[in-house]
PDB file of C-alpha atoms in Angstrom:
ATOM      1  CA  UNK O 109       0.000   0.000   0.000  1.00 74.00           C
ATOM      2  CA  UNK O 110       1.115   3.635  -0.174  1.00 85.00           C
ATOM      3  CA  UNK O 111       2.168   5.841   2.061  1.00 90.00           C
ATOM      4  CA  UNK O 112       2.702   8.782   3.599  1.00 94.00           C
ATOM      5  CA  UNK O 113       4.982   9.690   6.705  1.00 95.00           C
ATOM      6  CA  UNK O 114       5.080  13.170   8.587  1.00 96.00           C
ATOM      7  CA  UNK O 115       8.116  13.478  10.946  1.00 96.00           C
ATOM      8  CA  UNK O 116       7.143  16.502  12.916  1.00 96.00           C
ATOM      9  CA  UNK O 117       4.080  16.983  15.027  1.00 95.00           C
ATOM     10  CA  UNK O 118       4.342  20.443  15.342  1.00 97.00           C
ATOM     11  CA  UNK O 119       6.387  23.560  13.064  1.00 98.00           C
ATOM     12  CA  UNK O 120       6.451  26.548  14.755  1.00 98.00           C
ATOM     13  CA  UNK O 121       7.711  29.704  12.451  1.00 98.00           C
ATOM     14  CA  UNK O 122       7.665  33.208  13.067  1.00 98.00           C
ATOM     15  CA  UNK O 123       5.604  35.675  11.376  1.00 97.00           C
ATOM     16  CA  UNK O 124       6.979  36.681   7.982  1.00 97.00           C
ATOM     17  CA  UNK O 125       9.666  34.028   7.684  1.00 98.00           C
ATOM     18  CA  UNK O 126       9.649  31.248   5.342  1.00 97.00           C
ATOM     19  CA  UNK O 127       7.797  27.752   6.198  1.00 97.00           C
ATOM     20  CA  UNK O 128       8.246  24.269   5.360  1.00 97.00           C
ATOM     21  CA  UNK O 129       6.046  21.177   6.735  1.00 98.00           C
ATOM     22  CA  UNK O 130       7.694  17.932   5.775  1.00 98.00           C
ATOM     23  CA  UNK O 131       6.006  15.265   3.948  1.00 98.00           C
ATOM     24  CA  UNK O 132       8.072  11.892   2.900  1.00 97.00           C
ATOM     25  CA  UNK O 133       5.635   8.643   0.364  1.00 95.00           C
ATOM     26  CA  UNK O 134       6.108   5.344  -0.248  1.00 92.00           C
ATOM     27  CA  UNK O 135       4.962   4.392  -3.178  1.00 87.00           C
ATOM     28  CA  UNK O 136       4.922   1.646  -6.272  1.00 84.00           C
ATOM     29  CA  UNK O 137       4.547   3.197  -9.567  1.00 81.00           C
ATOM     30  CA  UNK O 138       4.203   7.153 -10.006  1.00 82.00           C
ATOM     31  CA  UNK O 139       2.979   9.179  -6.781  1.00 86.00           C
ATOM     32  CA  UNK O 140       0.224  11.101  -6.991  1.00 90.00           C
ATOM     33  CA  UNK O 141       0.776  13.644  -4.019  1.00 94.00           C
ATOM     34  CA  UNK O 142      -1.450  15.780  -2.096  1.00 95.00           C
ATOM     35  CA  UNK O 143      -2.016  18.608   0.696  1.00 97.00           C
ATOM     36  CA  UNK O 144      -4.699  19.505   2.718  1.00 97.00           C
ATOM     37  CA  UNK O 145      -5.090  22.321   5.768  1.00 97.00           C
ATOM     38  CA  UNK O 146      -7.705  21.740   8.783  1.00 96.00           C
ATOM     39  CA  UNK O 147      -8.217  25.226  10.659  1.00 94.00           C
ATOM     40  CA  UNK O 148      -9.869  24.230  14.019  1.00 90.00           C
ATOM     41  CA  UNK O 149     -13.295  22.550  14.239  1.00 87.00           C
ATOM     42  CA  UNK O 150     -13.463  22.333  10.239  1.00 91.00           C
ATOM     43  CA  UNK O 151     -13.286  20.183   7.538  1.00 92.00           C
ATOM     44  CA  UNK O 152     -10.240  19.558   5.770  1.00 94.00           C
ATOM     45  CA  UNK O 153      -9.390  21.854   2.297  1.00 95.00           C
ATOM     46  CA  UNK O 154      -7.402  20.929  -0.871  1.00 94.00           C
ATOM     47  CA  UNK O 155      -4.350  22.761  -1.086  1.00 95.00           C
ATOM     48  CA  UNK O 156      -2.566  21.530  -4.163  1.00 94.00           C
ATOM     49  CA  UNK O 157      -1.870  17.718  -6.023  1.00 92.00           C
ATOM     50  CA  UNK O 158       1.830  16.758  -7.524  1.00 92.00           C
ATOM     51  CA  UNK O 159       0.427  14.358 -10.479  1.00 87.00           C
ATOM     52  CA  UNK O 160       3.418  14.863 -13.195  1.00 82.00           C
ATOM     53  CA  UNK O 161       5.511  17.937 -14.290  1.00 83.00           C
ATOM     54  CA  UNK O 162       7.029  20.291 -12.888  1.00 87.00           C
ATOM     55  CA  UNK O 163       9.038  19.436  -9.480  1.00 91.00           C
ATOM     56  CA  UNK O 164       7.517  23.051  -7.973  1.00 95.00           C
ATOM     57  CA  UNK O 165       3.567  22.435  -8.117  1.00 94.00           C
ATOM     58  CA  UNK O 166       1.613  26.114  -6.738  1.00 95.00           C
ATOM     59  CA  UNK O 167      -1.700  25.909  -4.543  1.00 93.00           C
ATOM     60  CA  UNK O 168      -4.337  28.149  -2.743  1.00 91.00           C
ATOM     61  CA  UNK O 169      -3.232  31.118  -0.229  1.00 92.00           C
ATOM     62  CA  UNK O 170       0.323  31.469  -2.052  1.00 95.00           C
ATOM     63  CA  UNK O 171       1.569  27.477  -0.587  1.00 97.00           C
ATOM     64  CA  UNK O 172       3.697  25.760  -2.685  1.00 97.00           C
ATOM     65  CA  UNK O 173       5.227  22.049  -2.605  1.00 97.00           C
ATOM     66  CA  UNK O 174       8.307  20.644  -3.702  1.00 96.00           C
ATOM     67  CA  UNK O 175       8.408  17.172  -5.190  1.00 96.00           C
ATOM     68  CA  UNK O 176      11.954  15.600  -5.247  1.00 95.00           C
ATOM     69  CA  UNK O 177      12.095  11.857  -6.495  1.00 93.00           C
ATOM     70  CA  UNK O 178      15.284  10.973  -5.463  1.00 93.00           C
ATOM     71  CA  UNK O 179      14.717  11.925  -1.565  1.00 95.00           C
ATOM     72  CA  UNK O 180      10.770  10.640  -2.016  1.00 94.00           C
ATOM     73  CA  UNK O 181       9.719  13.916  -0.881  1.00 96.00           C
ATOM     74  CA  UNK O 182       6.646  16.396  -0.765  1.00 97.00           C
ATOM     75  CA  UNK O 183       7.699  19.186   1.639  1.00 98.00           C
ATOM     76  CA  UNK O 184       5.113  22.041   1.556  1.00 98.00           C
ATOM     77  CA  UNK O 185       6.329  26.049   1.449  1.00 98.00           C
ATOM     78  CA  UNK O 186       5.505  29.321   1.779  1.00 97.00           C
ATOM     79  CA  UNK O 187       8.036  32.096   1.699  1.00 96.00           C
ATOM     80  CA  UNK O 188       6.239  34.238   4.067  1.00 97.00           C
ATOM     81  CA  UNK O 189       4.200  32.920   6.802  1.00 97.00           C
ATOM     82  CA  UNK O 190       1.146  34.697   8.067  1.00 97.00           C
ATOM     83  CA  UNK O 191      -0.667  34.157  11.458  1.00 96.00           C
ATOM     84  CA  UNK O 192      -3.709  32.995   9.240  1.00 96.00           C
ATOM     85  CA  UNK O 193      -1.374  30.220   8.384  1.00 97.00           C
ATOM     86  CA  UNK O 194      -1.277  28.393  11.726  1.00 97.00           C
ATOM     87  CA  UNK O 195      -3.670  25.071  11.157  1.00 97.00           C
ATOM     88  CA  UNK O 196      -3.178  21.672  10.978  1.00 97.00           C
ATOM     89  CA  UNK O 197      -1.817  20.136   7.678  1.00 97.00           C
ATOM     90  CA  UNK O 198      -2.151  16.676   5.864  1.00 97.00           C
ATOM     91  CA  UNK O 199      -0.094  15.041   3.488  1.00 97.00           C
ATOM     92  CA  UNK O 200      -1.821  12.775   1.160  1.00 95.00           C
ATOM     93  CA  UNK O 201      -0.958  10.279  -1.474  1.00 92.00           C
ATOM     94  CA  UNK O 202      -2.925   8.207  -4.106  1.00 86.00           C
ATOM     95  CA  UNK O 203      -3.751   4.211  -2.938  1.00 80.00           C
ATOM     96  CA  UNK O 204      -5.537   1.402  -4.995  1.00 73.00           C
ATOM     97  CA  UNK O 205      -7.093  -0.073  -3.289  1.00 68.00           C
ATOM     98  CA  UNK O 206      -9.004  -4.320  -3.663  1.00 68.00           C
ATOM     99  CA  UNK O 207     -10.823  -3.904  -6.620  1.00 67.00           C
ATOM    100  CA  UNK O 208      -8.685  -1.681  -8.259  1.00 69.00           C
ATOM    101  CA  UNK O 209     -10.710   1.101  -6.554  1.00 72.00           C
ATOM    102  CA  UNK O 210      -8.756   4.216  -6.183  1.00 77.00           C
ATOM    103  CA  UNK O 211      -8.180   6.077  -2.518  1.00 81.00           C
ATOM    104  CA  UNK O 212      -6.664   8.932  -1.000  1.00 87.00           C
ATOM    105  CA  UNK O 213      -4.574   8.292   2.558  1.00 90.00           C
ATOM    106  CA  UNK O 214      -3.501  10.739   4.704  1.00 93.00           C
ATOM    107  CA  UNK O 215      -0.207  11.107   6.709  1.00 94.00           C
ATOM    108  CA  UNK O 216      -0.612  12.264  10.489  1.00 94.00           C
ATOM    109  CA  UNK O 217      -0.615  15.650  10.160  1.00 95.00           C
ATOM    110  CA  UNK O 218       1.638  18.630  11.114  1.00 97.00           C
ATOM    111  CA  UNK O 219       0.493  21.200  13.130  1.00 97.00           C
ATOM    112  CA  UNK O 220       1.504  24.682  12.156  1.00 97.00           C
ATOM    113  CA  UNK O 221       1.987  27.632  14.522  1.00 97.00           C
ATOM    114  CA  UNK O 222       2.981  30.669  12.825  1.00 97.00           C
ATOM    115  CA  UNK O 223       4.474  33.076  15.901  1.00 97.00           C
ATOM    116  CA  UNK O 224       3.290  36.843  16.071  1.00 95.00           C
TER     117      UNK O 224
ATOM    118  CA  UNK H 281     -23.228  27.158  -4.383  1.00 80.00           C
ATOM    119  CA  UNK H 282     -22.866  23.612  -4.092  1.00 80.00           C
ATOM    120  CA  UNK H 283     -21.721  21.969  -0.436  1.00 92.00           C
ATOM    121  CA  UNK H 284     -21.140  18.490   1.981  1.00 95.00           C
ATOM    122  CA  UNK H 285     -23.272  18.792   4.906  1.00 96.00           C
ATOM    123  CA  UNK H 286     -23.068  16.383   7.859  1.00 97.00           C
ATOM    124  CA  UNK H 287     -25.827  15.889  10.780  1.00 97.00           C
ATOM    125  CA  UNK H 288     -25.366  16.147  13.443  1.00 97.00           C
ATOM    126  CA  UNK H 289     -22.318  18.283  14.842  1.00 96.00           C
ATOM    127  CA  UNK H 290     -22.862  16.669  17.696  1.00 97.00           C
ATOM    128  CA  UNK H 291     -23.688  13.395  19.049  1.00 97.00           C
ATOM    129  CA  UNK H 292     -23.595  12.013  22.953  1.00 98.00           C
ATOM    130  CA  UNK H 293     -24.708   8.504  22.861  1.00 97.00           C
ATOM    131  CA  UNK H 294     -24.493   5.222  25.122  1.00 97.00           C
ATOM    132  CA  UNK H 295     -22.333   1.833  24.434  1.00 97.00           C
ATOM    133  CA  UNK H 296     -24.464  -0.441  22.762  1.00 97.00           C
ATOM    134  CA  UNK H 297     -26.908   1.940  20.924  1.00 97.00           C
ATOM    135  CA  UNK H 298     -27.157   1.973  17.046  1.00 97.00           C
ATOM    136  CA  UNK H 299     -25.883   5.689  15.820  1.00 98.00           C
ATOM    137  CA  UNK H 300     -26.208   6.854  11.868  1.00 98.00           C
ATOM    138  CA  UNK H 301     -24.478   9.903  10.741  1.00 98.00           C
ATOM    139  CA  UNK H 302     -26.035  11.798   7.736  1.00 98.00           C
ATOM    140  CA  UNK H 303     -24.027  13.294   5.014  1.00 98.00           C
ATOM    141  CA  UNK H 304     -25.392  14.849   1.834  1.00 98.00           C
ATOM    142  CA  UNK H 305     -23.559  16.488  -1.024  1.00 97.00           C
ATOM    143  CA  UNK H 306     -24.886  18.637  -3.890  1.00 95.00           C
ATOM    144  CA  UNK H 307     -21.613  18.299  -6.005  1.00 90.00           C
ATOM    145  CA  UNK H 308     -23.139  16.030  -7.851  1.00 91.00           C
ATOM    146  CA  UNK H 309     -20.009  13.302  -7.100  1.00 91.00           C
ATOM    147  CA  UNK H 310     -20.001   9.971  -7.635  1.00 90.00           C
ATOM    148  CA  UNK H 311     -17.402   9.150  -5.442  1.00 91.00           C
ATOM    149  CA  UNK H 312     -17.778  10.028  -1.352  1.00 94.00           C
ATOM    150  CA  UNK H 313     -16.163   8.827   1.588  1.00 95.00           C
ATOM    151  CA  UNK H 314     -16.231   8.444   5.130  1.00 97.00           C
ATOM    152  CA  UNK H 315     -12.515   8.869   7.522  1.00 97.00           C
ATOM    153  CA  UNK H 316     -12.261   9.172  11.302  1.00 97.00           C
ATOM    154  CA  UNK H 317      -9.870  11.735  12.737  1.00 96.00           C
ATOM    155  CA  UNK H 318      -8.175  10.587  16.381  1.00 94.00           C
ATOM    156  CA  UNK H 319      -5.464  12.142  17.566  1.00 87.00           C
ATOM    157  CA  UNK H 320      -1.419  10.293  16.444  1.00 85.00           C
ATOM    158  CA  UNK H 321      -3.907   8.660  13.849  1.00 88.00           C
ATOM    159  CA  UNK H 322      -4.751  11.639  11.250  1.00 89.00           C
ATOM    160  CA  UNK H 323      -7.360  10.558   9.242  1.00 93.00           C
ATOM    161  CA  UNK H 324      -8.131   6.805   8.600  1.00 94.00           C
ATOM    162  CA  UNK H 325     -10.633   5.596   5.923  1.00 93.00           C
ATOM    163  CA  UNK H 326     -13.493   3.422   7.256  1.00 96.00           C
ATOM    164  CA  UNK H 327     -15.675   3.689   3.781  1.00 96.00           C
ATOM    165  CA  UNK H 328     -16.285   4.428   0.447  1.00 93.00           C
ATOM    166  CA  UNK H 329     -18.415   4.695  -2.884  1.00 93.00           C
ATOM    167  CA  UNK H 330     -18.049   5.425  -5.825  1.00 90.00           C
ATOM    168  CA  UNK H 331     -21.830   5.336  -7.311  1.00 91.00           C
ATOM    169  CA  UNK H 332     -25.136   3.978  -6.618  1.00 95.00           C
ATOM    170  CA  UNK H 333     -25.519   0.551  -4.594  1.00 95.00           C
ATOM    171  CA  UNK H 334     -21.498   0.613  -4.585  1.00 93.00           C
ATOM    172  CA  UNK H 335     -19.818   0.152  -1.379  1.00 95.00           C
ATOM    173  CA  UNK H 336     -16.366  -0.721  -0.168  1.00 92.00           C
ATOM    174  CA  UNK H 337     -14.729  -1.334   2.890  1.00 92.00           C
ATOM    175  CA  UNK H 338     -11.595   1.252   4.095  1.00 91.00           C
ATOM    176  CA  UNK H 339      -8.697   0.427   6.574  1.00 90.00           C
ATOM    177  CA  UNK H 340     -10.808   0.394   9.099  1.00 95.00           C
ATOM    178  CA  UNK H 341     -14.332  -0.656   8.640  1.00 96.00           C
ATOM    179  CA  UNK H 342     -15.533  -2.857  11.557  1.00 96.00           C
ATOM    180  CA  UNK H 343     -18.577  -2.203  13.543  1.00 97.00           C
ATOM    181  CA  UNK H 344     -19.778   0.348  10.585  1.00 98.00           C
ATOM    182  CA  UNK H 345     -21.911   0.016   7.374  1.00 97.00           C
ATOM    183  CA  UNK H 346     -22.744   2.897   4.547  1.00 98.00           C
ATOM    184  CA  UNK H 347     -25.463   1.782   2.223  1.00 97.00           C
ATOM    185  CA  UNK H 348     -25.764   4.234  -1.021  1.00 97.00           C
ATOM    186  CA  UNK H 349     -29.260   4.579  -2.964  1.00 97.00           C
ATOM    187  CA  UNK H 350     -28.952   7.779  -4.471  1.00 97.00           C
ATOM    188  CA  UNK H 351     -26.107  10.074  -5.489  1.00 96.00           C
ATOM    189  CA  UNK H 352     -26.166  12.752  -3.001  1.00 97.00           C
ATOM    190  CA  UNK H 353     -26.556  10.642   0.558  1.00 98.00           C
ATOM    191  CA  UNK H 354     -24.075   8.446   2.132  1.00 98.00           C
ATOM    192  CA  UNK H 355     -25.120   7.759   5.476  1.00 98.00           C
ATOM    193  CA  UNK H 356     -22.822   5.873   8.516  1.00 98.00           C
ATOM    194  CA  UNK H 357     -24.120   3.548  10.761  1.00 98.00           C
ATOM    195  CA  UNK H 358     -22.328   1.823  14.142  1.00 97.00           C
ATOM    196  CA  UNK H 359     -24.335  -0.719  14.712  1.00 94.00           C
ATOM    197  CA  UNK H 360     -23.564  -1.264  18.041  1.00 97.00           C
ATOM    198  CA  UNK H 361     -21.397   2.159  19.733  1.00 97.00           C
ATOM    199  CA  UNK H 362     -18.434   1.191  21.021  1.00 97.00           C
ATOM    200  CA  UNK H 363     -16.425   3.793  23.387  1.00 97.00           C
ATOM    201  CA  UNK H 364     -13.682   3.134  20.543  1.00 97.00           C
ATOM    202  CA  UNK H 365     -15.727   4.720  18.265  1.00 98.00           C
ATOM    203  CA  UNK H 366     -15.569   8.369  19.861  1.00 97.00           C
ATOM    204  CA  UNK H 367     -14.556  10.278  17.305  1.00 97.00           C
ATOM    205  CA  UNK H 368     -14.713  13.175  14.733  1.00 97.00           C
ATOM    206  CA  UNK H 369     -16.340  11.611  11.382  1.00 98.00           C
ATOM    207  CA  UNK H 370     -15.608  13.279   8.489  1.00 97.00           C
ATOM    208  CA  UNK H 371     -17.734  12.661   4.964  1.00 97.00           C
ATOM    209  CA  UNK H 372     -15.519  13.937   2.058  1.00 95.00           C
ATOM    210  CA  UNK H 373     -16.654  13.669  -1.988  1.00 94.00           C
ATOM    211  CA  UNK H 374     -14.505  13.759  -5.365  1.00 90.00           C
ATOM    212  CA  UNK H 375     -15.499  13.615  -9.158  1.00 84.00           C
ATOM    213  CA  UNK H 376     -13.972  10.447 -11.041  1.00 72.00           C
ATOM    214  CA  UNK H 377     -10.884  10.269 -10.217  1.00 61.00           C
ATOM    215  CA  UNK H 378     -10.133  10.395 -14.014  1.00 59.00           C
ATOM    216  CA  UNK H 379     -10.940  13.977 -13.756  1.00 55.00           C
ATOM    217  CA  UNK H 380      -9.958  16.072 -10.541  1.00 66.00           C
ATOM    218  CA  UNK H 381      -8.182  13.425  -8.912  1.00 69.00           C
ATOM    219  CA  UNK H 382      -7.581  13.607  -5.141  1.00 76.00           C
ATOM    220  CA  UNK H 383      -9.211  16.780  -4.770  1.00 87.00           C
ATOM    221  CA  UNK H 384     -11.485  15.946  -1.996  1.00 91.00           C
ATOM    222  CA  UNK H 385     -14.451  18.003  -0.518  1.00 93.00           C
ATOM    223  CA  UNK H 386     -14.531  17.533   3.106  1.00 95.00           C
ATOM    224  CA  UNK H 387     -17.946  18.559   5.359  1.00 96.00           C
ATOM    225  CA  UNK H 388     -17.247  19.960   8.721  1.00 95.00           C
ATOM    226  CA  UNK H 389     -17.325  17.208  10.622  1.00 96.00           C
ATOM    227  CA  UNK H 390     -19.701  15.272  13.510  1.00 97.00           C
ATOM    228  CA  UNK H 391     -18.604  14.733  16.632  1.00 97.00           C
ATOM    229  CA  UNK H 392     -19.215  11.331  17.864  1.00 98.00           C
ATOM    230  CA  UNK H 393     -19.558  10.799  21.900  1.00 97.00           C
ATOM    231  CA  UNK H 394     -19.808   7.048  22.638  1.00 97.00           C
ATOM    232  CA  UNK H 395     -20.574   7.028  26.870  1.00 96.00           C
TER     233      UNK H 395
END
């Protein structure tokens, strides 16, 4: 099965500086990569998918991920962090499942705290 | 504008009694999905669907059942509440996955209380 791993529980950044959450996948075959941000008591939001192309993929609310093969990473970054930014975040990847049925699984989480 | 609403919020309930979540989506999806979110767990799948009368079982299923007769409802039963089962359920849906894939619409969540 695929997977997902998320080494920190918790990134704390100070306002204005530069962010990264970490996101490492196990995978056969070609990942298909995802983020997602919870802000408290909601649902979980689509950030932005690494599928194929470019290594730099851009999302929602100026986030940005990095896809490196040869490390099997998916860190997410921002270059300035806001306040707004502190939530919890998911790293996702792409499973079939029995069937053939495709899934989406979901690391941990990191949570953010972006420091006034 | 199109949502994923869940009933209820908020559920207190004893061990033994027979719970079922509601979710409902006007996206239009074929596909939806139900995950439980516990804390050093993240979000694990327990079901999913991908149309009408199709059901499948997710990582970790037991002691719950969806049934799907119409596009827009997926409901979640526990059969039986365990106190294992308190929880945050969250209902997410997705076009084909030959389309938009992995871009998952999430509801807000129900909070499951099992005394």
């Amino acid at each position: 099965a695929q997977s997902v791993a998320q080494p920190e529980d918790q990134v704390n950044v100070a306002e204005g500086n530069p962010l990264t959450v970490k996101c490492t996948y196990s995978v056969s075959g070609n990942p298909y990569l995802f983020w997602y941000v919870q802000y408290p008591n909601r649902g979980l939001q689509f950030l932005l998918k690494y599928i194929t192309g470019d290594n730099l993929v851009k999302g929602s609310y100026g986030f940005e991920a990095e896809f490196n093969k040869s490390q099997t990473s998916f860190h997410l970054k921002k270059p300035s962090a806001l306040v707004s930014d502190s939530a919890l975040y998911f790293c996702a990847v792409r499973d079939i499942g029995p069937g053939g049925y495709q899934k989406v699984t979901f690391g941990i989480g990191t949570k953010l705290q972006v420091i006034p | 504008d199109a949502e994923i609403t869940q009933s209820p919020r908020h559920k207190i309930t004893e061990t033994g009694r027979q719970v079922t979540l509601a979710c409902h989506q006007t996206w239009n999806h074929n596909n939806m999905f139900w995950y439980r979110q516990d804390l050093g767990h993240g979000l694990r799948l327990i079901h999913y669907s991908y149309g009408v009368h199709d059901t499948n079982k997710g990582e970790v299923s037991d002691g719950y059942s969806v049934s799907r007769s119409n596009t827009e409802d997926l409901p979640l039963t526990l059969e039986s509440a365990a106190s294992s089962q308190t929880s945050v359920y969250f209902c997410a849906s997705s076009e084909s996955f030959s389309g938009r894939v992995g871009e998952l619409f999430f509801g807000e969540g129900s909070r499951l209380t099992v005394l």
